[in-house]
CSV table of C-alpha atoms and ligand atoms in Angstrom, one decimal:
chain,number,residue,atom,x,y,z
Y,1,MET,CA,0.3,0.4,-0.5
Y,2,ALA,CA,1.5,3.7,-0.7
Y,3,THR,CA,1.8,5.9,2.6
Y,4,LYS,CA,-0.4,9.1,1.3
Y,5,ARG,CA,0.6,11.6,4.6
Y,6,ILE,CA,-0.6,16.0,4.8
Y,7,LEU,CA,1.4,18.2,6.4
Y,8,THR,CA,0.5,21.7,6.8
Y,9,GLY,CA,0.3,24.1,9.0
Y,10,ILE,CA,-0.8,27.5,10.8
Y,11,ARG,CA,0.9,29.9,13.0
Y,12,PRO,CA,-0.8,30.4,16.1
Y,13,THR,CA,-0.6,34.0,16.9
Y,14,GLY,CA,-4.1,34.7,17.0
Y,15,ALA,CA,-8.0,33.2,15.7
Y,16,LEU,CA,-7.8,32.1,12.6
Y,17,HIS,CA,-9.7,34.2,10.3
Y,18,LEU,CA,-11.6,33.4,6.8
Y,19,GLY,CA,-8.6,33.7,4.5
Y,20,HIS,CA,-7.5,30.9,6.5
Y,21,TYR,CA,-10.3,29.2,6.4
Y,22,VAL,CA,-10.4,29.8,2.2
Y,23,GLY,CA,-6.7,29.4,1.5
Y,24,ALA,CA,-5.8,26.2,4.0
Y,25,LEU,CA,-8.5,25.3,6.0
Y,26,ARG,CA,-11.4,24.1,3.1
Y,27,GLN,CA,-8.8,21.8,1.8
Y,28,TRP,CA,-7.8,19.9,5.4
Y,29,VAL,CA,-11.5,18.9,5.9
Y,30,GLN,CA,-11.5,18.1,2.6
Y,31,LEU,CA,-8.4,16.1,2.4
Y,32,GLN,CA,-8.9,13.9,6.0
Y,33,ASP,CA,-11.3,11.4,4.8
Y,34,ASP,CA,-8.4,10.0,2.7
Y,35,TYR,CA,-5.0,10.5,3.9
Y,36,GLU,CA,-3.4,10.4,7.4
Y,37,CYS,CA,-2.9,14.1,8.2
Y,38,PHE,CA,0.1,16.1,10.4
Y,39,PHE,CA,-1.5,19.4,11.1
Y,40,LEU,CA,1.4,21.1,12.8
Y,41,MET,CA,0.9,24.1,15.2
Y,42,ALA,CA,3.3,26.2,14.1
Y,43,ASP,CA,4.3,28.0,17.5
Y,44,VAL,CA,8.1,27.8,16.8
Y,45,GLN,CA,7.7,29.5,13.7
Y,46,ALA,CA,5.0,32.4,15.3
Y,47,LEU,CA,8.4,33.4,17.0
Y,48,THR,CA,9.7,34.9,13.7
Y,49,THR,CA,7.1,37.7,14.1
Y,50,HIS,CA,6.2,37.4,17.7
Y,51,ALA,CA,9.5,36.5,20.2
Y,52,ASP,CA,8.3,39.8,22.0
Y,53,ARG,CA,4.9,38.3,23.0
Y,54,PRO,CA,5.0,34.3,23.6
Y,55,ALA,CA,2.2,34.6,25.8
Y,56,VAL,CA,-0.2,35.6,22.4
Y,57,ILE,CA,1.3,32.3,20.7
Y,58,GLU,CA,0.4,30.1,24.1
Y,59,ASP,CA,-2.8,31.6,23.9
Y,60,ALA,CA,-3.7,31.4,20.7
Y,61,VAL,CA,-3.0,27.7,20.6
Y,62,ARG,CA,-6.1,26.8,22.8
Y,63,GLU,CA,-8.0,29.6,19.9
Y,64,VAL,CA,-6.7,27.4,16.5
Y,65,VAL,CA,-7.4,24.5,18.4
Y,66,LEU,CA,-10.7,25.7,18.5
Y,67,ASP,CA,-10.5,27.0,15.5
Y,68,TRP,CA,-10.0,23.4,14.0
Y,69,ILE,CA,-12.7,21.3,15.6
Y,70,GLY,CA,-14.7,24.2,14.6
Y,71,VAL,CA,-13.9,24.2,11.1
Y,72,GLY,CA,-14.2,20.1,10.8
Y,73,LEU,CA,-11.3,18.9,11.3
Y,74,ASP,CA,-11.3,15.7,13.8
Y,75,PRO,CA,-9.0,14.8,16.2
Y,76,THR,CA,-10.2,12.1,17.4
Y,77,ARG,CA,-9.8,9.8,14.3
Y,78,PRO,CA,-7.1,7.2,14.0
Y,79,ASN,CA,-5.1,9.4,10.3
Y,80,VAL,CA,-5.8,13.0,11.7
Y,81,HIS,CA,-3.3,14.0,14.2
Y,82,PHE,CA,-2.8,18.0,16.0
Y,83,VAL,CA,1.2,18.5,16.3
Y,84,LEU,CA,2.7,21.2,18.3
Y,85,GLN,CA,5.7,21.8,16.2
Y,86,SER,CA,7.7,23.0,19.8
Y,87,GLY,CA,7.3,19.8,21.0
Y,88,VAL,CA,9.2,18.2,18.5
Y,89,PRO,CA,12.7,18.9,18.9
Y,90,GLU,CA,13.7,16.7,15.7
Y,91,LEU,CA,12.5,19.6,13.6
Y,92,THR,CA,14.9,22.1,14.8
Y,93,GLU,CA,17.8,19.4,14.9
Y,94,LEU,CA,17.2,18.7,10.5
Y,95,THR,CA,16.4,22.5,9.9
Y,96,VAL,CA,20.4,23.3,11.3
Y,97,TYR,CA,21.5,20.4,8.8
Y,98,PHE,CA,19.5,22.1,6.3
Y,99,THR,CA,20.6,25.0,6.5
Y,100,MET,CA,24.4,24.0,5.3
Y,101,LEU,CA,22.0,23.1,1.7
Y,102,VAL,CA,20.5,25.9,1.1
Y,103,ARG,CA,22.2,29.5,-0.1
Y,104,HIS,CA,21.1,33.3,1.7
Y,105,SER,CA,20.9,34.1,-1.8
Y,106,GLU,CA,18.3,31.9,-2.2
Y,107,VAL,CA,16.2,32.6,0.7
Y,108,LEU,CA,16.5,36.2,-0.2
Y,109,ARG,CA,14.5,35.8,-3.7
Y,110,ASN,CA,11.9,33.8,-2.8
Y,111,PRO,CA,8.8,36.4,-3.2
Y,112,THR,CA,6.9,36.2,-0.1
Y,113,ILE,CA,10.0,36.5,2.1
Y,114,LYS,CA,10.6,40.2,0.2
Y,115,ALA,CA,6.9,41.1,0.3
Y,116,GLU,CA,6.9,40.2,4.0
Y,117,MET,CA,10.0,41.6,5.0
Y,118,ALA,CA,8.2,44.6,3.5
Y,119,GLN,CA,5.6,44.3,6.1
Y,120,LEU,CA,8.3,43.8,9.0
Y,121,GLY,CA,9.3,47.2,8.4
Y,122,LYS,CA,13.1,48.9,8.2
Y,123,LYS,CA,12.8,49.4,11.8
Y,124,LYS,CA,14.4,46.4,13.6
Y,125,GLY,CA,14.8,44.7,10.6
Y,126,PRO,CA,14.2,41.0,10.4
Y,127,THR,CA,15.3,38.2,12.4
Y,128,LEU,CA,17.4,35.7,11.4
Y,129,GLY,CA,14.8,33.5,12.6
Y,130,PHE,CA,12.9,34.9,10.5
Y,131,ILE,CA,15.0,35.2,7.3
Y,132,SER,CA,15.5,31.0,7.6
Y,133,TYR,CA,12.2,30.5,8.0
Y,134,PRO,CA,11.3,28.8,4.6
Y,135,VAL,CA,14.4,26.2,5.0
Y,136,SER,CA,12.7,24.9,8.8
Y,137,GLN,CA,9.8,25.2,6.8
Y,138,ALA,CA,11.5,22.9,4.8
Y,139,ALA,CA,12.3,20.7,7.6
Y,140,ASP,CA,8.4,20.7,9.2
Y,141,ILE,CA,7.3,19.2,5.9
Y,142,LEU,CA,10.0,17.1,4.6
Y,143,LEU,CA,10.3,15.0,8.0
Y,144,PHE,CA,7.3,13.9,7.3
Y,145,THR,CA,8.2,12.1,3.8
Y,146,PRO,CA,7.6,8.2,4.1
Y,147,TYR,CA,10.4,6.5,4.4
Y,148,PRO,CA,12.4,5.3,2.5
Y,149,PRO,CA,10.1,7.0,-0.5
Y,150,ARG,CA,8.2,4.7,-2.7
Y,151,LYS,CA,7.0,5.6,-6.1
Y,152,ARG,CA,3.4,5.8,-5.2
Y,153,ASP,CA,4.2,7.3,-2.3
Y,154,GLU,CA,2.6,11.4,-1.6
Y,155,LEU,CA,3.9,14.0,0.4
Y,156,LEU,CA,0.5,16.2,-0.2
Y,157,VAL,CA,0.8,19.9,1.3
Y,158,PRO,CA,-2.6,22.3,1.3
Y,159,VAL,CA,-1.7,25.8,1.4
Y,160,GLY,CA,-2.7,29.2,0.3
Y,161,GLU,CA,-1.0,30.5,-2.8
Y,162,ASP,CA,2.0,32.5,-0.4
Y,163,GLN,CA,3.4,29.3,0.1
Y,164,VAL,CA,4.3,27.8,-3.5
Y,165,PRO,CA,7.5,30.0,-3.8
Y,166,HIS,CA,7.9,27.8,0.2
Y,167,LEU,CA,6.9,24.7,-1.4
Y,168,GLU,CA,9.4,25.2,-4.5
Y,169,GLY,CA,12.1,26.1,-1.7
Y,170,THR,CA,11.5,22.7,-0.1
Y,171,ASN,CA,11.6,21.0,-3.2
Y,172,VAL,CA,15.2,22.0,-4.5
Y,173,VAL,CA,16.0,21.0,-0.6
Y,174,ALA,CA,14.6,17.1,-0.9
Y,175,ARG,CA,16.5,16.9,-4.7
Y,176,ARG,CA,19.8,19.0,-3.4
Y,177,PHE,CA,19.7,16.3,0.1
Y,178,ASN,CA,18.8,13.1,-2.6
Y,179,ARG,CA,21.7,14.2,-4.8
Y,180,GLN,CA,23.7,14.9,-2.6
Y,181,TYR,CA,23.7,12.0,-0.3
Y,182,GLU,CA,21.1,9.8,0.1
Y,183,LYS,CA,17.6,9.4,-1.3
Y,184,VAL,CA,15.4,10.1,1.7
Y,185,PHE,CA,13.6,12.2,0.9
Y,186,LEU,CA,9.6,12.7,-1.5
Y,187,PRO,CA,9.8,15.8,-2.5
Y,188,CYS,CA,6.4,17.3,-1.8
Y,189,THR,CA,3.3,18.1,-3.7
Y,190,PRO,CA,2.1,21.5,-2.8
Y,191,LEU,CA,-2.3,21.9,-3.6
Y,192,VAL,CA,-4.0,25.3,-3.6
Y,193,GLY,CA,-7.5,26.1,-3.6
Y,194,GLU,CA,-9.8,27.4,-6.1
Y,195,VAL,CA,-8.7,31.0,-3.8
Y,196,GLY,CA,-5.7,30.6,-3.1
Y,197,ARG,CA,-5.4,33.9,-1.8
Y,198,LEU,CA,-8.6,36.0,0.0
Y,199,PRO,CA,-8.0,39.4,0.0
Y,200,GLY,CA,-9.2,41.1,3.2
Y,201,THR,CA,-12.0,43.2,4.1
Y,202,ASP,CA,-10.4,46.6,3.2
Y,203,GLY,CA,-9.7,45.5,-0.4
Y,204,LYS,CA,-6.0,44.8,0.4
Y,205,ASP,CA,-5.2,41.9,-1.6
Y,206,LYS,CA,-4.9,39.5,1.5
Y,207,MET,CA,-6.7,38.9,4.7
Y,208,SER,CA,-4.4,38.6,7.4
Y,209,LYS,CA,-4.0,39.8,11.4
Y,210,SER,CA,-1.4,42.1,11.0
Y,211,LEU,CA,-3.7,44.5,7.7
Y,212,GLY,CA,-6.4,44.6,10.5
Y,213,ASN,CA,-8.9,42.9,7.4
Y,214,VAL,CA,-10.3,40.1,8.6
Y,215,ILE,CA,-13.2,38.0,9.2
Y,216,GLN,CA,-12.8,36.0,12.2
Y,217,LEU,CA,-14.5,32.1,12.3
Y,218,LYS,CA,-15.4,32.8,16.0
Y,219,ASP,CA,-16.6,36.5,15.0
Y,220,ASP,CA,-20.0,37.2,16.3
Y,221,PRO,CA,-22.7,37.9,14.2
Y,222,GLU,CA,-23.1,41.5,14.8
Y,223,THR,CA,-19.2,42.4,14.6
Y,224,VAL,CA,-19.3,39.8,11.4
Y,225,ARG,CA,-21.9,42.2,9.9
Y,226,LYS,CA,-20.7,45.5,10.6
Y,227,GLN,CA,-17.0,44.2,8.9
Y,228,VAL,CA,-19.0,43.8,6.0
Y,229,LEU,CA,-20.6,46.7,5.6
Y,230,GLN,CA,-17.2,48.5,5.6
Y,231,MET,CA,-16.3,46.8,2.8
Y,232,PHE,CA,-15.0,48.3,-0.3
Y,233,THR,CA,-16.6,47.1,-3.6
Y,234,ASP,CA,-15.6,47.6,-7.5
Y,235,GLU,CA,-14.6,51.4,-6.6
Y,236,THR,CA,-16.6,52.8,-10.4
Y,237,LYS,CA,-20.0,51.9,-8.8
Y,238,LEU,CA,-20.9,54.7,-7.0
Y,239,ARG,CA,-24.3,54.4,-6.4
Y,240,LYS,CA,-27.2,52.0,-6.8
Y,241,GLY,CA,-28.4,52.7,-10.5
Y,242,ASP,CA,-24.4,52.6,-11.9
Y,243,PRO,CA,-22.9,49.4,-13.8
Y,244,GLY,CA,-20.4,47.0,-11.8
Y,245,HIS,CA,-18.3,45.0,-11.8
Y,246,PRO,CA,-18.7,41.6,-10.3
Y,247,GLU,CA,-14.8,40.3,-11.6
Y,248,LYS,CA,-12.9,43.2,-10.0
Y,249,CYS,CA,-15.1,43.4,-6.8
Y,250,PRO,CA,-14.2,41.5,-3.2
Y,251,VAL,CA,-17.8,41.6,-2.0
Y,252,TYR,CA,-18.4,39.5,-4.9
Y,253,LEU,CA,-15.6,37.4,-4.7
Y,254,TYR,CA,-16.5,36.8,-1.1
Y,255,HIS,CA,-20.3,35.5,-2.1
Y,256,ARG,CA,-18.8,33.6,-4.7
Y,257,THR,CA,-16.2,31.6,-2.3
Y,258,LEU,CA,-18.5,31.2,0.7
Y,259,GLY,CA,-21.6,32.5,-0.5
Y,260,ASP,CA,-25.1,31.4,-2.1
Y,261,SER,CA,-23.8,29.5,-5.7
Y,262,ALA,CA,-27.8,29.5,-6.7
Y,263,THR,CA,-28.1,32.8,-6.4
Y,264,LEU,CA,-24.7,33.7,-7.8
Y,265,GLU,CA,-25.3,34.5,-11.3
Y,266,ASP,CA,-28.6,36.6,-10.5
Y,267,ARG,CA,-26.5,38.6,-8.4
Y,268,ALA,CA,-23.7,38.9,-11.1
Y,269,SER,CA,-26.2,40.0,-14.1
Y,270,HIS,CA,-28.1,42.5,-11.2
Y,271,CYS,CA,-25.0,43.8,-10.1
Y,272,ARG,CA,-23.8,44.7,-13.9
Y,273,SER,CA,-27.1,46.1,-15.1
Y,274,GLY,CA,-27.3,48.3,-11.4
Y,275,GLU,CA,-30.3,46.8,-9.8
Y,276,LEU,CA,-28.2,45.5,-7.0
Y,277,GLY,CA,-26.5,48.5,-5.2
Y,278,CYS,CA,-23.2,47.5,-3.0
Y,279,VAL,CA,-25.5,47.9,0.1
Y,280,GLU,CA,-27.8,45.5,-0.4
Y,281,CYS,CA,-25.2,43.2,-1.6
Y,282,LYS,CA,-23.2,43.4,1.2
Y,283,LYS,CA,-26.4,42.9,3.1
Y,284,ASP,CA,-26.9,39.9,1.5
Y,285,LEU,CA,-23.3,39.0,1.7
Y,286,ALA,CA,-23.7,39.7,5.9
Y,287,LYS,CA,-26.1,36.9,6.0
Y,288,ALA,CA,-24.6,34.1,3.6
Y,289,LEU,CA,-21.6,34.9,5.9
Y,290,ASN,CA,-23.6,34.5,9.1
Y,291,ALA,CA,-25.2,31.4,8.1
Y,292,PHE,CA,-21.8,29.7,7.1
Y,293,LEU,CA,-20.5,30.5,10.1
Y,294,ASP,CA,-23.3,29.4,12.2
Y,295,PRO,CA,-22.9,25.8,12.5
Y,296,ILE,CA,-19.0,26.3,12.9
Y,297,ARG,CA,-19.5,28.9,15.7
Y,298,ALA,CA,-21.8,25.5,17.4
Y,299,ARG,CA,-18.9,22.8,17.0
Y,300,ARG,CA,-16.7,25.3,18.3
Y,301,ALA,CA,-18.7,26.0,21.2
Y,302,LYS,CA,-19.0,22.0,21.9
Y,303,ALA,CA,-15.2,22.2,21.4
Y,304,GLU,CA,-14.7,23.8,24.3
Y,305,LYS,CA,-15.5,21.2,27.6
Y,306,MET,CA,-13.1,18.9,25.2
Y,307,PRO,CA,-9.8,17.4,25.8
Y,308,LEU,CA,-8.0,19.3,23.6
Y,309,GLY,CA,-4.4,18.9,24.6
Y,310,ASP,CA,-5.0,15.4,24.7
Y,311,TYR,CA,-4.8,15.6,21.1
Y,312,LEU,CA,-2.0,18.0,20.9
Y,313,ARG,CA,-0.3,15.8,23.5
Y,314,GLU,CA,-1.6,12.5,20.9
Y,315,GLY,CA,-1.0,14.0,18.1
Y,316,THR,CA,3.0,15.0,18.8
Y,317,GLU,CA,3.8,11.5,19.6
Y,318,LYS,CA,2.7,10.5,16.7
Y,319,ALA,CA,4.9,12.4,14.5
Y,320,ARG,CA,7.6,11.6,16.9
Y,321,GLU,CA,7.5,8.3,16.3
Y,322,ILE,CA,8.2,9.0,12.2
Y,323,ALA,CA,10.4,12.2,13.3
Y,324,GLN,CA,12.4,9.2,14.8
Y,325,VAL,CA,13.0,7.1,11.4
Y,326,THR,CA,13.0,10.0,9.0
Y,327,MET,CA,16.1,11.4,11.3
Y,328,GLU,CA,17.6,8.4,12.2
Y,329,ALA,CA,18.1,8.0,7.9
Y,330,VAL,CA,19.4,11.7,7.7
Y,331,ARG,CA,21.8,10.9,10.1
Y,332,LYS,CA,23.5,8.2,7.8
Y,333,ALA,CA,23.2,9.9,5.4
Y,334,MET,CA,25.0,12.6,6.6
Y,335,HIS,CA,27.9,10.8,8.3
Y,336,LEU,CA,26.3,12.3,11.7
Y,337,ASP,CA,25.1,8.9,13.3
Y,338,TYR,CA,26.5,9.0,16.6
Y,339,PRO,CA,27.9,6.6,18.3
Y,340,SER,CA,28.6,4.4,15.7
Y,341,VAL,CA,31.4,6.9,14.1
Y,342,PHE,CA,33.6,5.4,16.5
Y,343,ASN,CA,33.3,2.1,15.5
Y,344,ARG,CA,34.4,2.6,11.7
R,401,LIG,P1,-2.1,36.6,9.4
R,401,LIG,O1,-1.5,37.1,7.6
R,401,LIG,O2,-3.1,36.4,9.1
R,401,LIG,O3,-1.2,36.4,10.7
R,401,LIG,P2,-0.5,33.9,8.5
R,401,LIG,O4,-0.2,34.3,7.0
R,401,LIG,O5,0.6,34.4,9.1
R,401,LIG,O6,-1.6,34.4,8.9
R,401,LIG,P3,0.0,31.3,8.2
R,401,LIG,O7,0.2,30.9,9.4
R,401,LIG,O8,1.0,31.8,7.8
R,401,LIG,O9,-0.7,32.9,8.3
R,401,LIG,O10,-1.1,30.9,7.2
R,401,LIG,C1,-1.8,29.6,7.3
R,401,LIG,C2,-2.0,28.8,5.8
R,401,LIG,O11,-3.1,30.1,5.7
R,401,LIG,C3,-1.3,29.0,4.5
R,401,LIG,O12,-1.4,27.7,4.3
R,401,LIG,C4,-1.9,30.3,4.2
R,401,LIG,O13,-1.2,30.5,3.1
R,401,LIG,C5,-3.3,30.3,5.2
R,401,LIG,N1,-3.6,31.8,4.5
R,401,LIG,C6,-3.3,32.7,5.2
R,401,LIG,N2,-4.5,34.1,4.8
R,401,LIG,C7,-4.9,33.8,4.0
R,401,LIG,C8,-5.8,34.6,3.1
R,401,LIG,N3,-6.1,36.2,3.0
R,401,LIG,N4,-5.9,33.8,1.6
R,401,LIG,C9,-5.7,32.4,1.7
R,401,LIG,N5,-5.0,31.6,2.3
R,401,LIG,C10,-4.6,32.4,2.9
R,402,LIG,MG1,2.4,33.6,6.8
C-alpha cells in the first residue's frame, strides 16, 4: 500500500479568519477522509514575528485548536493528528542540517519573504530566524516524508498561494539532499485551493491579522455584519444604478467563495445592470457569511469542553515516531550517526 500523507500548518498568532479557511482549512477538511494528516501548530515559527510576545502564542494555541475543530477537523480519527511544533525537537535538528544546503541568496530571492520583509518595516529589521523560516518550513514538511520513499507514495501540502515559493524551495532542498547524500526525501506536492488568496475586507490583496482586515471564524453575527458593511466594492460603482463589475469586486468574490451558489449568476447580472446596489449586496453577504459560520460557531462551542491538550499530545507523539525514522536516515546519510562513528 502506498503511503499518502499530508503535512501542513498554521502559526498560532491569534484566532483564525476566513482567509485561513479559504486558503487552507477548507481543503484540509476534505482531505482528512483520504490521507494520514499531520496538522502542525507552528508555535516555533510564530516566534519569527512574535518573539517579544510569547504569551500571545501560548493563548493562540487553544484558539486555533478550537477553530480547527470548529471547521470540522476531527482529531479523534486515527488518521488525524494535531502536532505542536515545539514538542518535536527533531524539527529543529533537521532545520540546522538543511541550513547547510541552502544559500543565503536563495532565501532572499523568495518573493514571499521579500513581501513579508517589506511588511515588517525597516525599524527593527528581520531576525535571522525570520529570514531562515522557509528552511525550517522545509524541515517541517520533509520530516514527514514516507521513508524509504516509494514511487506511489505522496506527501501533499495543502496551502494558500503565498506558500508556493516555500514549497518550491522545499523541493530544491529535498532533491539537493538526495543527490548529495542518499535518497531519503520524497519531494512534496503543493495543493492550492480555488481561491489561493482571499483579499481583506479593506480590499487589500490578503486578509491578514496584522493588516486588521479580517473576519474571524469565531466572530459573532453583529461583528461580521459590521465588518461586511464597511467592505470595499467595485470602485467605479458609486451609487445604485451605476453598472458594476463583479469580477473586480471583493464582495462578489466572497459571495462566489462562501455564499449561495444558486443565486450567484443573478447577482452578477443584477450588479452589471446596476439594479443591485452595493449596500444591499453587502447585507446579503453578511447574512450568507453568518449562515456559513453558524455551524462552525456551534462546533467550536462544543469543542470548549473537549480534551484539547490530549489531542495535541497524542498527535505530537505520533509525529515523533515518524521523526525518529526520518532522522535516523538523515544522520546516517550525513555521516552524523553517533555513536557508530567510533566503530568505523
Ligand atoms: P496572518 O497574516 O493573518 O497572520 P498568516 O499568513 O501568518 O496569517 P499562516 O500561519 O502563515 O498565517 O498561514 C496558514 C495558512 O493559511 C497558509 O496556508 C496560508 O497560505 C493560508 N492563508 C493565510 N491567509 C490567507 C488568505 N488571506 N488567503 C488565502 N490563504 C491564506
Ligand atoms: Mg504567513
